[in-house]
mmCIF file of C-alpha atoms in Angstrom:
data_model
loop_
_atom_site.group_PDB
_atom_site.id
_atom_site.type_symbol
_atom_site.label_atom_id
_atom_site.label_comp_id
_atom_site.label_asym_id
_atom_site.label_seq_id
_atom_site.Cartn_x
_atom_site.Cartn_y
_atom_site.Cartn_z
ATOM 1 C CA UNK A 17 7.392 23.901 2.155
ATOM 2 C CA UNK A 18 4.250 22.505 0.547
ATOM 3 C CA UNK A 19 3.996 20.339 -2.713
ATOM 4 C CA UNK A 20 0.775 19.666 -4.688
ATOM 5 C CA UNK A 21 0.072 15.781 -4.734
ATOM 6 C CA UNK A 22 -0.174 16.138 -8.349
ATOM 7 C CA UNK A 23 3.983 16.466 -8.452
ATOM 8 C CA UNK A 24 4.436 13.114 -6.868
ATOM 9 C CA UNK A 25 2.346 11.606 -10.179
ATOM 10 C CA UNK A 26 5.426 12.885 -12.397
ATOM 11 C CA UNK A 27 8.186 11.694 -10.277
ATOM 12 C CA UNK A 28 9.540 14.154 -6.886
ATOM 13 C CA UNK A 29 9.180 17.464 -6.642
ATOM 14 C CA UNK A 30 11.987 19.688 -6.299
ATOM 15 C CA UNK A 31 11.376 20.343 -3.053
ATOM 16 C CA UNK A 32 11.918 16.820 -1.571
ATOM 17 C CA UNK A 33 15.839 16.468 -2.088
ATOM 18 C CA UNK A 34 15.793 19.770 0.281
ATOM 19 C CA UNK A 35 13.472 18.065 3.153
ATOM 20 C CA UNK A 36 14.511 15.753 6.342
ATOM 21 C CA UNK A 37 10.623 15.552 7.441
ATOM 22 C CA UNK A 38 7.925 14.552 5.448
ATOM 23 C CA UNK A 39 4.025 14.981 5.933
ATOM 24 C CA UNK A 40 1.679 13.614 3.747
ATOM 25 C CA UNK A 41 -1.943 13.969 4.171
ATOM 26 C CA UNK A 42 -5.593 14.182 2.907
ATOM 27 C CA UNK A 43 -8.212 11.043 2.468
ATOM 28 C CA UNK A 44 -5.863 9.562 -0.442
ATOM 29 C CA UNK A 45 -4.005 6.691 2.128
ATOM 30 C CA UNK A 46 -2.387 4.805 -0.975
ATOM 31 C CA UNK A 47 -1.220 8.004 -2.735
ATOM 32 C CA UNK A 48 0.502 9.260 0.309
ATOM 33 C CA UNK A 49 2.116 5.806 1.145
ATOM 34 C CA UNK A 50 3.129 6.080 -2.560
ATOM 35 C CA UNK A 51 4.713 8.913 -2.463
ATOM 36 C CA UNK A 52 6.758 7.750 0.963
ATOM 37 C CA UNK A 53 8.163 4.904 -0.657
ATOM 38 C CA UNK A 54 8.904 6.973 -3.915
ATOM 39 C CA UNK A 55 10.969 9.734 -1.334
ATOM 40 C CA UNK A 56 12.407 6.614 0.275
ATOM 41 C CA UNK A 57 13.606 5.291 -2.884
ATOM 42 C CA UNK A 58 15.470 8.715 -3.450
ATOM 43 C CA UNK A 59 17.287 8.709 -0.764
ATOM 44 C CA UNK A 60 21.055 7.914 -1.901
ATOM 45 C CA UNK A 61 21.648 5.882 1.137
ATOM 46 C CA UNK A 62 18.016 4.563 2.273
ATOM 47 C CA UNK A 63 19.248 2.172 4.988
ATOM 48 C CA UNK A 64 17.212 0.644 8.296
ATOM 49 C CA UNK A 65 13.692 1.509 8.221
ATOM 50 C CA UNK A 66 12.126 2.276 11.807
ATOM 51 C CA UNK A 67 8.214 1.886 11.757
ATOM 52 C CA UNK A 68 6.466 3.871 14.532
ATOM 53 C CA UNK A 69 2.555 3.632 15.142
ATOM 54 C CA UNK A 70 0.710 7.057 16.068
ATOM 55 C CA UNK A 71 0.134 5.330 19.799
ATOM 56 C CA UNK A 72 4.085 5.399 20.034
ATOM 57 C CA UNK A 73 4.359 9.035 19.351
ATOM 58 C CA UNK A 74 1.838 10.064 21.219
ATOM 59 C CA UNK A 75 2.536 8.027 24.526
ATOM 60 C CA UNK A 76 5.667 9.441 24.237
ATOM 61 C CA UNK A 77 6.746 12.228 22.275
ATOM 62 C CA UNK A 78 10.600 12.381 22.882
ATOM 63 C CA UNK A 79 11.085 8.739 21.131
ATOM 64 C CA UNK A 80 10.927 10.190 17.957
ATOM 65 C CA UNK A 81 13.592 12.386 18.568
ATOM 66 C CA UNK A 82 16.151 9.829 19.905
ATOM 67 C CA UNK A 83 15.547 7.027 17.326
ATOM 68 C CA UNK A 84 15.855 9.703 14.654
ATOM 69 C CA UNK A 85 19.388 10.502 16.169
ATOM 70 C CA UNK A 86 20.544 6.894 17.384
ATOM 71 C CA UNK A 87 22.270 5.003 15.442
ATOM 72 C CA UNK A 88 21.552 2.270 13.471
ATOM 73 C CA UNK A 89 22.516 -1.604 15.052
ATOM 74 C CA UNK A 90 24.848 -2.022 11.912
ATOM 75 C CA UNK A 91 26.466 1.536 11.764
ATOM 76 C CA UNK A 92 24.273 2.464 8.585
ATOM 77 C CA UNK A 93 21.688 4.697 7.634
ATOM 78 C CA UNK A 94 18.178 4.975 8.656
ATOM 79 C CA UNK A 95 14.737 6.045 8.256
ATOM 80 C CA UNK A 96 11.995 6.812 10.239
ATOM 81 C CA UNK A 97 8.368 6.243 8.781
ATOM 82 C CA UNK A 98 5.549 6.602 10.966
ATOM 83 C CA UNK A 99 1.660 5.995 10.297
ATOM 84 C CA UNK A 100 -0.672 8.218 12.318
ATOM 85 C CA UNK A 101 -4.188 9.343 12.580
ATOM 86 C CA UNK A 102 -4.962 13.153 12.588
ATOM 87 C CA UNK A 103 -2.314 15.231 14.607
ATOM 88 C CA UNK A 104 -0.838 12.037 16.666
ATOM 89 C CA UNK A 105 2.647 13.268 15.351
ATOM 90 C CA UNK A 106 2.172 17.005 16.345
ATOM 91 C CA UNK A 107 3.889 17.093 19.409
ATOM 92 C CA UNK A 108 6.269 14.201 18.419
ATOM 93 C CA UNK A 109 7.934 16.355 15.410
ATOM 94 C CA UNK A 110 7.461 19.740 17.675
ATOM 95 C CA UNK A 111 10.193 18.125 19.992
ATOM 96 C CA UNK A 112 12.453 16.818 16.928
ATOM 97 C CA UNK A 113 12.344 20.494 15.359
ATOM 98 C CA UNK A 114 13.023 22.205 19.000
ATOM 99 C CA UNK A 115 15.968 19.630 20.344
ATOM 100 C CA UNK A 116 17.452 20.200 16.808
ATOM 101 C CA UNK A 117 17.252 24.209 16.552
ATOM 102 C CA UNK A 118 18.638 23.745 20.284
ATOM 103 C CA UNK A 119 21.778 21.631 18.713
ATOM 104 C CA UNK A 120 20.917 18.311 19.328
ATOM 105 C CA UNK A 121 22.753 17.357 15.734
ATOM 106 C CA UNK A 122 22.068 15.774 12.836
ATOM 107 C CA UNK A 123 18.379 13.621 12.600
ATOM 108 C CA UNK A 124 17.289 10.230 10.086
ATOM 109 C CA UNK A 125 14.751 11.558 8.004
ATOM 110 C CA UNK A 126 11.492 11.231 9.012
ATOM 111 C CA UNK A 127 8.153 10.544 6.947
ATOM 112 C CA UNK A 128 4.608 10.832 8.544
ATOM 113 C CA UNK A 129 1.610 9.145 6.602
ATOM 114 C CA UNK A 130 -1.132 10.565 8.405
ATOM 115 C CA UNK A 131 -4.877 9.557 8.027
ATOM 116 C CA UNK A 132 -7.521 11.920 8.732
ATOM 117 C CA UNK A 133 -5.225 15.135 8.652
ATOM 118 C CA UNK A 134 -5.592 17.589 6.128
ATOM 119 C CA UNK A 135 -2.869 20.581 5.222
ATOM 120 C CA UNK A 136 -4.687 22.754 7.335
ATOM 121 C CA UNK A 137 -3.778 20.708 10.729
ATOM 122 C CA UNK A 138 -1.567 21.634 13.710
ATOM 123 C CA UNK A 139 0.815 19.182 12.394
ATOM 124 C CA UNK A 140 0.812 20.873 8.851
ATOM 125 C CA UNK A 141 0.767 24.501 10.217
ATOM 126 C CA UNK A 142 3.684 23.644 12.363
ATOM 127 C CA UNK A 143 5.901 22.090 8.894
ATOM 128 C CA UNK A 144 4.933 23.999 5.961
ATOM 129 C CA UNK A 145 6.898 26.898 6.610
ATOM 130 C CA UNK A 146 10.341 25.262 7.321
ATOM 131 C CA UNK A 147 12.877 24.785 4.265
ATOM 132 C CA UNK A 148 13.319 21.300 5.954
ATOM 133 C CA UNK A 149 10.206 20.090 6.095
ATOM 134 C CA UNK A 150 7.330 19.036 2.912
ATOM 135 C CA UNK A 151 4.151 18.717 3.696
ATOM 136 C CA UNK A 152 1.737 17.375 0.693
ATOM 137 C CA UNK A 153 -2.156 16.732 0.418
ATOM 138 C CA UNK A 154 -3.111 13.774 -1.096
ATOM 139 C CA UNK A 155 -6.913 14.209 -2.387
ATOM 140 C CA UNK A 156 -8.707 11.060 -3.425
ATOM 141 C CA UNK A 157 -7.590 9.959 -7.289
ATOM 142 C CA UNK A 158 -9.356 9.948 -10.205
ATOM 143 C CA UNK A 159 -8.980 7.775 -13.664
ATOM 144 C CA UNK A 160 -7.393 10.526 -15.401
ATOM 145 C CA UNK A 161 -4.293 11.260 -12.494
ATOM 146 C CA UNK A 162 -3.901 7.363 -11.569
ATOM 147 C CA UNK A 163 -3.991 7.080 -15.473
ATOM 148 C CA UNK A 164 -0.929 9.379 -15.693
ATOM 149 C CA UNK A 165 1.454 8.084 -12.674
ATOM 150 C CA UNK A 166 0.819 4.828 -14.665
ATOM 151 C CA UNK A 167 2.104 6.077 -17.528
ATOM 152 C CA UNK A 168 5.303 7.453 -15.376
ATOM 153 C CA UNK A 169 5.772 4.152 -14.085
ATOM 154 C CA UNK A 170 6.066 2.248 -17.273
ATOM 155 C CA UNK A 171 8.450 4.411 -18.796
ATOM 156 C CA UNK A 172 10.508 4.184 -15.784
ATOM 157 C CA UNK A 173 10.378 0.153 -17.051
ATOM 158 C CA UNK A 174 11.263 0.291 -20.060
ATOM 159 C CA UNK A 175 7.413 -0.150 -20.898
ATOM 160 C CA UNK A 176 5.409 1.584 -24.087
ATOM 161 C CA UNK A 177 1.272 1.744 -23.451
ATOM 162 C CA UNK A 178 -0.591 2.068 -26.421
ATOM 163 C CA UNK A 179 -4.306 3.114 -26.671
ATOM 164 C CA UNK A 180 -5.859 3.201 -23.063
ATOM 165 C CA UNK A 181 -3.720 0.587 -21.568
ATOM 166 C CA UNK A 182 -2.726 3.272 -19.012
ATOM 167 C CA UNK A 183 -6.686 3.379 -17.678
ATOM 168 C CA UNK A 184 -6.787 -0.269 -18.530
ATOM 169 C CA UNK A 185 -4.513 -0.887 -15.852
ATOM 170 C CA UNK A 186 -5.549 2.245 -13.196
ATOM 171 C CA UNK A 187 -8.950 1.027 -13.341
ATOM 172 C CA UNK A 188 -7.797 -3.086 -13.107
ATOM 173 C CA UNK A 189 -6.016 -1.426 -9.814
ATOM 174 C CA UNK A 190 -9.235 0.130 -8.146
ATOM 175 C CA UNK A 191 -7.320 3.419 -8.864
ATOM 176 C CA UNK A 192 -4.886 2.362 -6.337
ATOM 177 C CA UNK A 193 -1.400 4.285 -7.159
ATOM 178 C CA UNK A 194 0.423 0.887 -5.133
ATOM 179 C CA UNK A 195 -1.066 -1.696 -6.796
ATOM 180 C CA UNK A 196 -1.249 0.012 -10.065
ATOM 181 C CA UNK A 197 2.669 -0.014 -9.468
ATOM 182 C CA UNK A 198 2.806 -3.590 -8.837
ATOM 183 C CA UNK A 199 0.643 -4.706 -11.902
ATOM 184 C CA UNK A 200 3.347 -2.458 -13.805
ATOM 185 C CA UNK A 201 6.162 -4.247 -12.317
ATOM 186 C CA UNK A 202 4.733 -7.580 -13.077
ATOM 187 C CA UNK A 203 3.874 -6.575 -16.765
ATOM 188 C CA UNK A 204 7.819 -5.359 -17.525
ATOM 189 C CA UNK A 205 8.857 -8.816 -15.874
ATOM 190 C CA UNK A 206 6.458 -10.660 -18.035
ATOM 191 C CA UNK A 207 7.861 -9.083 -20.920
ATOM 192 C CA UNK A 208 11.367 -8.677 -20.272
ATOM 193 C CA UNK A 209 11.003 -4.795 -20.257
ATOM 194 C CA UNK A 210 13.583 -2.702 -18.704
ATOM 195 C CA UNK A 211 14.751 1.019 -19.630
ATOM 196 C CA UNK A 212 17.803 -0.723 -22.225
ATOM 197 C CA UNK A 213 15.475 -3.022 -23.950
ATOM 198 C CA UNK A 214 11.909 -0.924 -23.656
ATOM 199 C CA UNK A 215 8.898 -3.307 -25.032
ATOM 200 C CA UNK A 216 5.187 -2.398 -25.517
ATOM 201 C CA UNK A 217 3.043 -4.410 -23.926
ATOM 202 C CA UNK A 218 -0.612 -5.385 -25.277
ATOM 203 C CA UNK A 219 -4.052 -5.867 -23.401
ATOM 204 C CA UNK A 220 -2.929 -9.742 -24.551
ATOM 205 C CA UNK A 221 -0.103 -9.141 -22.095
ATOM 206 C CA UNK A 222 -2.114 -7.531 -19.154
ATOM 207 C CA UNK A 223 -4.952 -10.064 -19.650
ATOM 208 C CA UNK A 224 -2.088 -12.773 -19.360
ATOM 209 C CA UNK A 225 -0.644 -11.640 -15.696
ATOM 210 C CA UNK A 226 -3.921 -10.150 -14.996
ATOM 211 C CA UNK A 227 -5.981 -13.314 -15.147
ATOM 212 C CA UNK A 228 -9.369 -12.712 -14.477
ATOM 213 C CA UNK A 229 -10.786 -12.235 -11.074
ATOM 214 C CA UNK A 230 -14.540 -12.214 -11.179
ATOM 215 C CA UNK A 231 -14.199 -16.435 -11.734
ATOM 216 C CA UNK A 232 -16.825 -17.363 -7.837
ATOM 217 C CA UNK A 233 -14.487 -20.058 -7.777
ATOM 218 C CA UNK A 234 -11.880 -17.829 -6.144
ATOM 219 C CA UNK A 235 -14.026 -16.313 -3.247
ATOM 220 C CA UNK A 236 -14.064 -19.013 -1.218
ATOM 221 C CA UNK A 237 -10.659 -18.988 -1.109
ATOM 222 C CA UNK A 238 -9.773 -15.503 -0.638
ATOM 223 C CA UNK A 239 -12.405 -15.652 2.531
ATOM 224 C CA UNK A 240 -10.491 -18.605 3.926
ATOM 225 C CA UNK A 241 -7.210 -16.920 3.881
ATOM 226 C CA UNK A 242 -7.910 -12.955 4.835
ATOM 227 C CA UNK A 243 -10.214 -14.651 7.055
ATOM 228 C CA UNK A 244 -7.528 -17.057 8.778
ATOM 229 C CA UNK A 245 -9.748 -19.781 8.591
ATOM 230 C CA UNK A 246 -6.967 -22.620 8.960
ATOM 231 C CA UNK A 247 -9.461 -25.357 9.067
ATOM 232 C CA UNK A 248 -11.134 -24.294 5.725
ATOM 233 C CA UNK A 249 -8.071 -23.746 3.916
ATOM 234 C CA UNK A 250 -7.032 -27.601 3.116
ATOM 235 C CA UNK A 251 -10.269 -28.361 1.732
ATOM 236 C CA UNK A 252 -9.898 -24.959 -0.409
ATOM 237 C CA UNK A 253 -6.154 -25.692 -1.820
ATOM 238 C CA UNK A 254 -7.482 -29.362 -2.627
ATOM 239 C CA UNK A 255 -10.554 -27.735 -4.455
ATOM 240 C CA UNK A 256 -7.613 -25.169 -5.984
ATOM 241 C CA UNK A 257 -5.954 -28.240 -7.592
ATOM 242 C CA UNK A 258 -8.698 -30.147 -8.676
ATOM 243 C CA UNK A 259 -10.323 -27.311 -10.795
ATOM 244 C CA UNK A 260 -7.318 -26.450 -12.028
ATOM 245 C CA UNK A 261 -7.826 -22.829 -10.893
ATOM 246 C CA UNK A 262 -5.471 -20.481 -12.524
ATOM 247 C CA UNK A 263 -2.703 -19.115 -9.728
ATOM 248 C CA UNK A 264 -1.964 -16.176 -11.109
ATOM 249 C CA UNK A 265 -5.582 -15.199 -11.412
ATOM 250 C CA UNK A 266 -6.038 -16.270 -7.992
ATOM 251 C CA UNK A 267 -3.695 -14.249 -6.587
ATOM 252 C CA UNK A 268 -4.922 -11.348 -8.642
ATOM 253 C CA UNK A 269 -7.460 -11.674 -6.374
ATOM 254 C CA UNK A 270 -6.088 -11.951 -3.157
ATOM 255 C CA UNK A 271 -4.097 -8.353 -4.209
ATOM 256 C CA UNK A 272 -7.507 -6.797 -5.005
ATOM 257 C CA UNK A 273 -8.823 -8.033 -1.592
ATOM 258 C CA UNK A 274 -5.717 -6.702 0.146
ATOM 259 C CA UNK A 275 -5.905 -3.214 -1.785
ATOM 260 C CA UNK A 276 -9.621 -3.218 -0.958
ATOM 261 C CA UNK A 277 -9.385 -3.676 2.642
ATOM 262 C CA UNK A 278 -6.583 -0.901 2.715
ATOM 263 C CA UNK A 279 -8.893 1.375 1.452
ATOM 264 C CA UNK A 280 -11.436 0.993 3.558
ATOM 265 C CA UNK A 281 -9.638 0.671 6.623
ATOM 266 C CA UNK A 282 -8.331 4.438 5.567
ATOM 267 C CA UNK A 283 -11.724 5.263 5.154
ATOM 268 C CA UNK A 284 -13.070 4.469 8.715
ATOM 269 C CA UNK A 285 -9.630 5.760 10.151
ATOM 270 C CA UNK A 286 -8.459 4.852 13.925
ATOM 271 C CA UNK A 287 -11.784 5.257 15.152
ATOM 272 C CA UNK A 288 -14.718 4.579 12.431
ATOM 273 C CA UNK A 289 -17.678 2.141 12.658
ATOM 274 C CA UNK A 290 -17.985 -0.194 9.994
ATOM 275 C CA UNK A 291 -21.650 0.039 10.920
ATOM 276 C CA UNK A 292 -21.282 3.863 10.247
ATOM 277 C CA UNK A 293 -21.074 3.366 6.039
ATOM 278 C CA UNK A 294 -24.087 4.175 4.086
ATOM 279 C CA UNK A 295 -24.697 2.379 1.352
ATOM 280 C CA UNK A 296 -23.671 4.728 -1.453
ATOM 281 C CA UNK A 297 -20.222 4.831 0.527
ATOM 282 C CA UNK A 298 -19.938 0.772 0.729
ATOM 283 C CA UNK A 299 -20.662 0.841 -3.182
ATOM 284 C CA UNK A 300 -17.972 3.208 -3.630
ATOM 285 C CA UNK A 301 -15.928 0.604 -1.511
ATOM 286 C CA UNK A 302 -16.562 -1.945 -3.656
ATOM 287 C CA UNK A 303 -18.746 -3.826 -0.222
ATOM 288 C CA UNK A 304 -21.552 -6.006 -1.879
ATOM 289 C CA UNK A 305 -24.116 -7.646 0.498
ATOM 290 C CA UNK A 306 -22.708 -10.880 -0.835
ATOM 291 C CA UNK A 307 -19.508 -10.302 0.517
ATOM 292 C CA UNK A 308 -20.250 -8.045 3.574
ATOM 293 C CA UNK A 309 -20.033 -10.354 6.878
ATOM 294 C CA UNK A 310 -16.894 -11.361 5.289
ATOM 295 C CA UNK A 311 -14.627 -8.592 4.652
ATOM 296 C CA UNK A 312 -16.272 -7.422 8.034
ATOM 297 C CA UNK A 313 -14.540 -10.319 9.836
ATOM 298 C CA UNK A 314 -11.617 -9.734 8.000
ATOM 299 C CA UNK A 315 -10.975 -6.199 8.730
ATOM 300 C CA UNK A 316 -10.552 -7.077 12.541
ATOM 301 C CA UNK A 317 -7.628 -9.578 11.374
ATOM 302 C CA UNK A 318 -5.888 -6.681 9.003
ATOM 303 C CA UNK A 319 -5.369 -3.616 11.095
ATOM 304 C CA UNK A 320 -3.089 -1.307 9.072
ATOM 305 C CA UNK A 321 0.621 -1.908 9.987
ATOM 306 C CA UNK A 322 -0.741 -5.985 9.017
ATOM 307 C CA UNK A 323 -2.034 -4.720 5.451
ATOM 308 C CA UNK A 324 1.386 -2.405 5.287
ATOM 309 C CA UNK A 325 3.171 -5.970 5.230
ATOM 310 C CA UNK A 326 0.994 -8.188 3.262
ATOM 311 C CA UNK A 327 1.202 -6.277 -0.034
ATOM 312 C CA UNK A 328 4.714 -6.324 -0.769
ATOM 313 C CA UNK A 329 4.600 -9.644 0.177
ATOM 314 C CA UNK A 330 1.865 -10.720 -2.354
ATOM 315 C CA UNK A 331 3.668 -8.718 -4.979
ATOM 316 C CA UNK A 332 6.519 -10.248 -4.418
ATOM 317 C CA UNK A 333 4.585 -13.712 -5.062
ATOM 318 C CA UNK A 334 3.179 -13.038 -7.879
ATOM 319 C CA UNK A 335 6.684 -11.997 -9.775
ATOM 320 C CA UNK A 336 7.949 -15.552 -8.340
ATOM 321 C CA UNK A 337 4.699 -17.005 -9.554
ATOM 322 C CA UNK A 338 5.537 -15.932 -12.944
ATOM 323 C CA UNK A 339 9.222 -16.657 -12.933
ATOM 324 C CA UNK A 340 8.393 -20.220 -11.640
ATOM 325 C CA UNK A 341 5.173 -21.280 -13.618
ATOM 326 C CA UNK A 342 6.099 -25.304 -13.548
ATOM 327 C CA UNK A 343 5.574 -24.879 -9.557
ATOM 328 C CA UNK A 344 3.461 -21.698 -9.277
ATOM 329 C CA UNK A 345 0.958 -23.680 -7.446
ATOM 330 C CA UNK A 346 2.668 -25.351 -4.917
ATOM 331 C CA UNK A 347 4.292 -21.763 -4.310
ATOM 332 C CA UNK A 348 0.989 -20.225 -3.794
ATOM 333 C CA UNK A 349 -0.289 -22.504 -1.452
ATOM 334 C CA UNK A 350 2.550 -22.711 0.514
ATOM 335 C CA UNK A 351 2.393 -18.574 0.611
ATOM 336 C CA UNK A 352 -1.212 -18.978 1.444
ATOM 337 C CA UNK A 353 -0.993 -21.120 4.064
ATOM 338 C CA UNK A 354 1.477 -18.813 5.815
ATOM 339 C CA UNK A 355 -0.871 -15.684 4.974
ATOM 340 C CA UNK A 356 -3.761 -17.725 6.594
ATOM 341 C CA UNK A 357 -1.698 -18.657 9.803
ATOM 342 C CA UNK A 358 -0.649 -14.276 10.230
ATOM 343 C CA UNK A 359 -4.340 -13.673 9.934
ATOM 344 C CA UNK A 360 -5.195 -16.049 12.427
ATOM 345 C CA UNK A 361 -2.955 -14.241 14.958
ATOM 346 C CA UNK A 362 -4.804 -11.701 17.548
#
């Protein structure tokens, strides 16, 4: 089966409670990983997540098939979600599909992020006509579509967005459907919004957890952490407290970093050359000749499966940030210290 990416904006498509293996596609890396955590969500028992890398699958095809059919350590559920480049999965779900026509028995659902593929790959062509299987395109997003999964969002919180607060927010968000979803999140816990006590919230609210980001003060900062750059980061927090620069804002800024690197790291894919960007592409990126050596360095500390675990973390902060404002900076740079010592890891 085949769903337009467009559905996933609006909630699931009909076609997803019917599917055990998912393939999403196209240059859109954050819509398709949105839409695999919206499936996962779904599911009425979600249970132990396996991650598998492309590399895995295609070292060895079979292992797909037997941790989709093991069991899990503690007897539950499971899911499989695996994040590959191109057709890396081809063969992997070929020998699912086969063992389980042959009778091999029941299988964890599987979901397949895959950069660089389009619905016209081997992988696709192999899915799209099973009942059991959804494959979906994601195409890159545009104000208008990340504008209207925001607006799905906040009335799944309890949140009413008057006047252009739903662009407001997609374009705050680098028309990234994840963070978009996290700046949501953090706006219905600001204001106490849930689906029972709806609230509307204000460009006074967003501008409130969405403290500025363009303040210099912060790059500094955000290079000695994404950078791991452990002896730069004491002298940084101390210059944090002195100033009195605002955590929240801050932090704000670390996201945009993190949902910036994402981004581009989807655009190079498995194999591309930084060095390979023109400029009109690196301006689309949001890469600024101020910035450049940086986020260059960077990128070889944030490989994908790093950035996959970094921004549910720094969500995660910033709604403890703003439940905890007496000690929101001693949280942060206790969060940032730990961030710095991942990145520093080869």
């Amino acid at each position: 089966m085949k769903a337009k990416h467009s559905e996933f904006a609006r909630g699931l498509p009909r076609s997803a409670s019917g599917a055990s293996i998912f393939f999403f596609c196209g240059p859109d890396e954050a819509g398709a990983s949105a839409a695999a955590n919206k499936v996962i969500a779904a599911f009425p028992e979600a249970g132990e997540r396996i991650e598998m890398s492309g590399g895995d699958l295609r070292r060895d095809p079979a292992l797909l098939g037997d941790e989709a059919r093991s069991g899990s350590l503690f007897g539950d559920k499971r899911h499989i979600l695996a994040r590959v480049t191109g057709d890396e999965a081809h063969d992997a779900l070929k020998a699912l599909i086969e063992t389980g026509d042959a009778g091999a028995g029941d299988a964890a659902p599987v979901l397949v992020v895959a950069t660089s593929a389009t619905d016209k790959s081997r992988t696709a062509k192999l899915l799209e006509k099973r009942a059991d299987a959804l494959v979906t395109m994601f195409y890159p997003p545009d104000l208008p579509s990340v504008a209207g999964a925001v607006r799905v969002m906040a009335d799944a919180a309890g949140l009413r967005l008057g006047g252009d607060m739903a662009e407001r927010i997609a374009r705050a968000s680098g028309l990234d459907v994840r963070l978009a979803q996290s700046e949501v999140d953090k706006l219905a816990l600001y204001l106490d919004a849930s689906l029972q006590t709806p609230k509307t919230a204000s460009p006074e609210d967003f501008a409130e957890i969405g403290a500025p980001t363009e303040d210099d003060g912060f790059g500094p900062i955000v290079n000695a952490v994404f950078g791991g750059e452990l002896g730069k980061l004491p002298s940084e927090l101390k210059r944090m407290k002195e100033l009195g620069i605002n955590p929240v804002g801050l932090l704000l800024a670390l996201e945009r970093r993190a949902a910036q690197l994402t981004q581009i790291t989807a655009k190079l894919g498995a194999r591309g050359n930084f060095d390979n960007l023109g400029r009109g592409e690196k301006a689309q990126l949001g890469i600024f000749w101020k910035e450049e050596r940086e986020i260059r360095q960077q990128l070889s500390r944030w490989p994908r499966v790093k950035l996959d675990r970094l921004i549910p973390r720094l969500t995660a902060l910033h709604q403890s940030l703003l439940s905890n404002s007496q000690a929101a900076e001693l949280l942060l740079a206790q969060d940032l210290t730990q961030i710095a010592r991942f990145a520093a890891k080869r």
